Short mmCIF file of C-alpha atoms in Angstrom, two decimals:
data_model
loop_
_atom_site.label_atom_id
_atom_site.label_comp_id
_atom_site.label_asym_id
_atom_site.label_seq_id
_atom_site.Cartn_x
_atom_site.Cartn_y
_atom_site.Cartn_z
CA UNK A 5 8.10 -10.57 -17.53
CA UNK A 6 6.00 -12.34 -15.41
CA UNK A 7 1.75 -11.90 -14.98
CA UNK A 8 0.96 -12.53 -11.30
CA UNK A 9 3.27 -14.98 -10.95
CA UNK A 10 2.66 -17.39 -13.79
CA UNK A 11 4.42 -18.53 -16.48
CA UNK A 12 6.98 -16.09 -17.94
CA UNK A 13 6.30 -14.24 -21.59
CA UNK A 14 8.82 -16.56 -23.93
CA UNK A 15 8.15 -14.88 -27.20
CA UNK A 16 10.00 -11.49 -27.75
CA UNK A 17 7.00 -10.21 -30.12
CA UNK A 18 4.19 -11.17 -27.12
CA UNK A 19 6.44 -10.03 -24.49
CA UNK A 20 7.56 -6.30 -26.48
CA UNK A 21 3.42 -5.53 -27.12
CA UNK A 22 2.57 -6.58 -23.62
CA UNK A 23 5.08 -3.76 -22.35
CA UNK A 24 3.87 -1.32 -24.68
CA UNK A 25 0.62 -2.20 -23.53
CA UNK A 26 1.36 -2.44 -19.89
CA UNK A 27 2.79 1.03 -20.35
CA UNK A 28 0.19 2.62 -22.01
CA UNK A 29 -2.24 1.54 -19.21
CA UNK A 30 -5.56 0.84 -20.04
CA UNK A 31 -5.14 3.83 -22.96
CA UNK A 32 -5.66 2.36 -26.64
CA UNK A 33 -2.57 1.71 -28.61
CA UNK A 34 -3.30 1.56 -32.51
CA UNK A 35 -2.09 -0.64 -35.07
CA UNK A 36 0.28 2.05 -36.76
CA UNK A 37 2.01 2.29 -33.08
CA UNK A 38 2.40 -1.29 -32.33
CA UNK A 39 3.83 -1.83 -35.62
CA UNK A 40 6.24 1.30 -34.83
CA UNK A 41 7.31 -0.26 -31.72
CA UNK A 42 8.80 -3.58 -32.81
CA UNK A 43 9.93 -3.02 -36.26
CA UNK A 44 12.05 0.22 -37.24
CA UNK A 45 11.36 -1.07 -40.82
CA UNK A 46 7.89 -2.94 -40.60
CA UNK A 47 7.92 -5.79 -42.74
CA UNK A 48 4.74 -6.07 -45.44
CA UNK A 49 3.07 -9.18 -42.84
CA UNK A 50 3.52 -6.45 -40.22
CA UNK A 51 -0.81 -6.23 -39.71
CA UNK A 52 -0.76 -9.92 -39.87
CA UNK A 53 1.50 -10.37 -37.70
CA UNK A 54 0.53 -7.95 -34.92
CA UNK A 55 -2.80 -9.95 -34.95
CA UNK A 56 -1.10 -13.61 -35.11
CA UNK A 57 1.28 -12.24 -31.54
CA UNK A 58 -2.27 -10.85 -30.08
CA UNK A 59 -4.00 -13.96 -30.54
CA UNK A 60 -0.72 -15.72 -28.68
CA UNK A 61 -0.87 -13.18 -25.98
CA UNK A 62 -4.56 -13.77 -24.80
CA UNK A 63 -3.70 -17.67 -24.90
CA UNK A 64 -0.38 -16.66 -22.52
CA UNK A 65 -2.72 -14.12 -20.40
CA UNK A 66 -5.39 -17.03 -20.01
CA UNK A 67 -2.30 -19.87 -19.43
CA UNK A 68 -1.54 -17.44 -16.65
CA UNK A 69 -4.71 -16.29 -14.95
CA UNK A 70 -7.78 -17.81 -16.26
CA UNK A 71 -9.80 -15.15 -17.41
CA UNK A 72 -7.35 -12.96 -17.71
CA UNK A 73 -7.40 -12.26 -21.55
CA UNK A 74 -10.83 -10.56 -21.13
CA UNK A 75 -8.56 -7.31 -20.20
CA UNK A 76 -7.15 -6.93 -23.14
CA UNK A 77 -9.71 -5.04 -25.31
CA UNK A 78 -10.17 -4.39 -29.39
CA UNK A 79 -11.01 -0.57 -30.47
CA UNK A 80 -12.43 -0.57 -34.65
CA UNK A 81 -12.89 2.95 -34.92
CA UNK A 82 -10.65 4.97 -37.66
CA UNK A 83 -7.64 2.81 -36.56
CA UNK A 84 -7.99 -0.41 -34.98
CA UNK A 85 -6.08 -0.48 -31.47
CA UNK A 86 -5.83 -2.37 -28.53
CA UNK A 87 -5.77 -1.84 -24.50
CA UNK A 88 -5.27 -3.61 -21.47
CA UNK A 89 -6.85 -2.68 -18.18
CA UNK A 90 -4.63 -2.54 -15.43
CA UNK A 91 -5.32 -0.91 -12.11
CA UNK A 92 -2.80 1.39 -10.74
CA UNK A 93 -1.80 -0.83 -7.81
CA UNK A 94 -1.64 -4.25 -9.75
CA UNK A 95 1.36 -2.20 -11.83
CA UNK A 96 4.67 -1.88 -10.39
CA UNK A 97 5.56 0.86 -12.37
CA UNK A 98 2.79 2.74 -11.01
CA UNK A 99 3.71 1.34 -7.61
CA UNK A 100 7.27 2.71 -8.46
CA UNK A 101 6.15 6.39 -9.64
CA UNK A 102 3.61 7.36 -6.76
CA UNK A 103 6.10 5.95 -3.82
CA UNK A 104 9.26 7.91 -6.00
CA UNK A 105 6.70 11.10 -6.07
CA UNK A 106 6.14 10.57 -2.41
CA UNK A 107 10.01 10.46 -1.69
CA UNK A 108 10.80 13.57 -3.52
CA UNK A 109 8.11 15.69 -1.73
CA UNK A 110 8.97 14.22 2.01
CA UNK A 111 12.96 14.92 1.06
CA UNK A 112 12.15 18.69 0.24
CA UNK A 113 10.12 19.05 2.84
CA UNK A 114 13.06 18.09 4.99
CA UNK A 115 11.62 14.29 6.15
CA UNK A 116 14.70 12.46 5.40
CA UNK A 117 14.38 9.22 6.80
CA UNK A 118 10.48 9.13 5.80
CA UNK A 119 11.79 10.05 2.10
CA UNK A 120 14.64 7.22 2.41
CA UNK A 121 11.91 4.50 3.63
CA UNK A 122 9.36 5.41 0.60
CA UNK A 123 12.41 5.40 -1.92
CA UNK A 124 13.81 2.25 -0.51
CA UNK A 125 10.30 0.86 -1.00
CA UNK A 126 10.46 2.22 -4.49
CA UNK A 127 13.91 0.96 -5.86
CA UNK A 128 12.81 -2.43 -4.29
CA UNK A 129 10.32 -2.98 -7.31
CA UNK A 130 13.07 -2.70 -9.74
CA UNK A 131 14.29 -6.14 -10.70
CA UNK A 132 16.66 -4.63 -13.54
CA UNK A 133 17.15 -2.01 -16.21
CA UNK A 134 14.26 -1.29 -18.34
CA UNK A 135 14.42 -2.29 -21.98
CA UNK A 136 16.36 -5.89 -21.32
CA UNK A 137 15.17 -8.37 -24.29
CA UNK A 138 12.88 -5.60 -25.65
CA UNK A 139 13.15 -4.42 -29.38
CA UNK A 140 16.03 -2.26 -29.91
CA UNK A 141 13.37 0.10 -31.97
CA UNK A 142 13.42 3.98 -31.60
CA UNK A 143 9.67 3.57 -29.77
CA UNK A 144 11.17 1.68 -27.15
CA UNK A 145 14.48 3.63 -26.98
CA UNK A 146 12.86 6.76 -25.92
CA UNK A 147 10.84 4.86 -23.43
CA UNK A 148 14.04 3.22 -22.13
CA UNK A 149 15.72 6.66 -21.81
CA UNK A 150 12.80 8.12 -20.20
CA UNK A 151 12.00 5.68 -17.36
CA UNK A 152 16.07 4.87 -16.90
CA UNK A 153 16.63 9.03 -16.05
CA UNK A 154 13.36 8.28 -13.28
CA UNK A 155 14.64 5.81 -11.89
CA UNK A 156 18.26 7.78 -12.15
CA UNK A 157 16.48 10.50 -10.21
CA UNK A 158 15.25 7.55 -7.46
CA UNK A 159 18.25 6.39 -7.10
CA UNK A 160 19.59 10.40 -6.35
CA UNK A 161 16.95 10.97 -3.87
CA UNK A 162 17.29 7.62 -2.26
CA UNK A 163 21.50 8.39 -1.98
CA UNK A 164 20.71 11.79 -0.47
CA UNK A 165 17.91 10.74 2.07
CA UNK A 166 20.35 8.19 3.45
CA UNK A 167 23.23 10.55 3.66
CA UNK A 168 21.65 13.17 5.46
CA UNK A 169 19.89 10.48 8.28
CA UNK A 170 23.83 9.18 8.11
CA UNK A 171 23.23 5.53 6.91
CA UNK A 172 26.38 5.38 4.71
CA UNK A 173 27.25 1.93 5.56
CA UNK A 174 27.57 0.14 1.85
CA UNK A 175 26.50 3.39 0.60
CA UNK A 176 29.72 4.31 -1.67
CA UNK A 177 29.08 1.05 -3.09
CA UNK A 178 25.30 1.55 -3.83
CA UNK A 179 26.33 4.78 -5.45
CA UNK A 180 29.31 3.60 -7.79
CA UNK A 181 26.95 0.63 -9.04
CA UNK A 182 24.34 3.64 -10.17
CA UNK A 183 27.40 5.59 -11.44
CA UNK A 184 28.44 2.79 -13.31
CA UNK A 185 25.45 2.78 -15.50
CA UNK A 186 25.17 6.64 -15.83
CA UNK A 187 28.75 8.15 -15.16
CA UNK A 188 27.62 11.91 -16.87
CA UNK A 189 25.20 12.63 -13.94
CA UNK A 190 26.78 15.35 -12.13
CA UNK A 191 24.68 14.61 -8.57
CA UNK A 192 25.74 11.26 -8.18
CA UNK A 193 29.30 12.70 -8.42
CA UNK A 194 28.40 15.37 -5.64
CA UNK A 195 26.80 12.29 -3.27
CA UNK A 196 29.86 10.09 -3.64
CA UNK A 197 32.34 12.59 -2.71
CA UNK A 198 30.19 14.02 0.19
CA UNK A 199 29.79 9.85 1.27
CA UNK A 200 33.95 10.09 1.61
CA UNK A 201 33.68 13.23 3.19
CA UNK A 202 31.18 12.81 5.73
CA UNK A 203 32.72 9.26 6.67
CA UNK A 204 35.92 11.43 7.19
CA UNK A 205 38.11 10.13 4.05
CA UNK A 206 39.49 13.13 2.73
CA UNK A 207 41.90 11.12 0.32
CA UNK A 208 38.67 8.72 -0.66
CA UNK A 209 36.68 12.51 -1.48
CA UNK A 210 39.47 13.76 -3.54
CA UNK A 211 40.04 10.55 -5.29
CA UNK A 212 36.14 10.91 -6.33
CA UNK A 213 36.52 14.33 -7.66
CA UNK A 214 39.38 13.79 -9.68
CA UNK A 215 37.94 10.69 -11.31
CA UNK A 216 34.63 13.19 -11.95
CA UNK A 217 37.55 15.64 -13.73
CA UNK A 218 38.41 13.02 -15.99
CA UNK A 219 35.21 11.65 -17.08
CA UNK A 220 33.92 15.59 -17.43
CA UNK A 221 37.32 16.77 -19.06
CA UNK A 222 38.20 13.88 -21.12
CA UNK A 223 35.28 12.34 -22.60
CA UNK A 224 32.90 15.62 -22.45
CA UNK A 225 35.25 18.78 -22.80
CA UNK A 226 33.92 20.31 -19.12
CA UNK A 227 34.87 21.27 -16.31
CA UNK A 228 34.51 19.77 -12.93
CA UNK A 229 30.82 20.40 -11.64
CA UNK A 230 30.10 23.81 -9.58
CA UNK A 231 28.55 20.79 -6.99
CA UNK A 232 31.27 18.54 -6.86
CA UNK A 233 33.99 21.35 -6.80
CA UNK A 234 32.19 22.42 -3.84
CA UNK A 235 33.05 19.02 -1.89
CA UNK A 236 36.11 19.56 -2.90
CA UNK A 237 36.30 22.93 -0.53
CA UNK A 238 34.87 20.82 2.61
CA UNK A 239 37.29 17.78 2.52
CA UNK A 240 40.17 20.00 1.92
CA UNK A 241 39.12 22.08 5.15
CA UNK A 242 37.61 18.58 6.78
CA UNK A 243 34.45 20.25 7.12
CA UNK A 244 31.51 17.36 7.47
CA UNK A 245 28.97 19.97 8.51
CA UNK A 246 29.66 21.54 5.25
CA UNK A 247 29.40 18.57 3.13
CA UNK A 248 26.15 17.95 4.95
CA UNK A 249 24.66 21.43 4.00
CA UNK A 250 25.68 20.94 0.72
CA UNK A 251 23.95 17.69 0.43
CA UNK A 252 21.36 19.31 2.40
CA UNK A 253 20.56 22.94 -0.34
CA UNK A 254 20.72 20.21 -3.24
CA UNK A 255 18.04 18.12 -2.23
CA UNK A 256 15.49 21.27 -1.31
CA UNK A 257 16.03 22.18 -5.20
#
């Protein structure tokens, strides 16, 4: 993690509170939290320790920006907490979930290649998945499941703006690297087969599906998705158009 460009956060403790914090925007995040988030079983220093990897992160924040500690402010009400202002725009996960929000609405509204330029723009500010050399804690878990599915959804829109303004060049590809990381999500299943389909590979569409009938059969016990089944029905019959207004009706939902 890196703050405006300085010097990256080397301790796991510093670097797993400044998240939280980071995440929690400006909002005050008590003592009984941060200890949740990086210890599953807190240690007896836990309160001791929270303050010793505060102090170090208000050195870091200074080391990076002078200054720059002053943000990060003390609450000693019932609970002592902390919070760290951040303005929307200085956040790239804010960035990220006002230019995603944008793409959905210009996609249903039927502005693909707006939608595909303000998802593009989104996905850019992704450097990774979320929750690399982070506390493997429950807290952080369900924040790590919770901002992967967004960025899942992204991804989704993103794949369907650019197949209905026909930029499928690399696009297959783009779509088995997200696959590869969430293989159970029935769209991306639907957008790879309608890639093959639209490009005219009837053999590359089928291929798709019947991979989908494994993963869905096999390892989950369920049949091939109503969606992807449906792809199935256009490459058999080579009909693009079809494929298209399938693509099309699912990204209006």
């Amino acid at each position: 993690m890196r703050i405006a460009g300085g010097a990256e956060t080397q301790s796991a403790a510093r670097r797993a509170l400044l998240t939280a914090l980071l995440l929690r925007r400006g909002q005050f995040v008590g003592m009984g939290e941060l200890t949740e988030l990086l210890w599953d079983d807190p240690p007896s220093s836990a309160v001791a320790n929270i303050r010793s990897h505060l102090t170090g992160l208000r050195r870091g924040l200074d080391s990076a920006q002078p200054g720059l500690s002053k943000r990060l402010t003390t609450s000693r009400g019932a609970e002592t907490g902390y919070a760290l202002s951040v303005d929307a725009n200085e956040l790239d996960l804010s960035c990220f979930l006002k230019l995603a929000r944008q793409g959905k609405e210009l996609l249903a509204a039927g502005d693909h290649r707006a939608a595909a330029g303000r998802l593009d723009e989104a996905l850019a500010l992704w450097r990774g998945p979320f929750g690399q050399r982070l506390p493997s804690t429950r807290w952080f878990h369900a924040h790590t499941v919770g901002l992967s599915n967004t960025r899942f959804e992204a991804c989704q829109d993103f794949f369907t703006a650019c197949l209905l303004t026909h930029r499928t060049e690399m696009l297959s590809y783009r779509i088995e690297t997200v696959l590869a990381e969430a293989p159970y999500r029935q769209r991306l299943w639907q957008l790879l087969a309608a890639t093959y389909c639209t490009q005219g590979d009837v053999a590359g569409a089928l291929g798709v599906i019947e991979r989908c009938r494994t993963v869905f059969a096999d390892e989950l016990g369920l049949d091939v998705p109503p969606g992807v089944e449906a792809i199935r029905a256009a490459a058999l019959t080579w009909d693009t158009e079809r494929a298209h207004r399938l693509v099309a009706e699912m990204a209006r939902q």
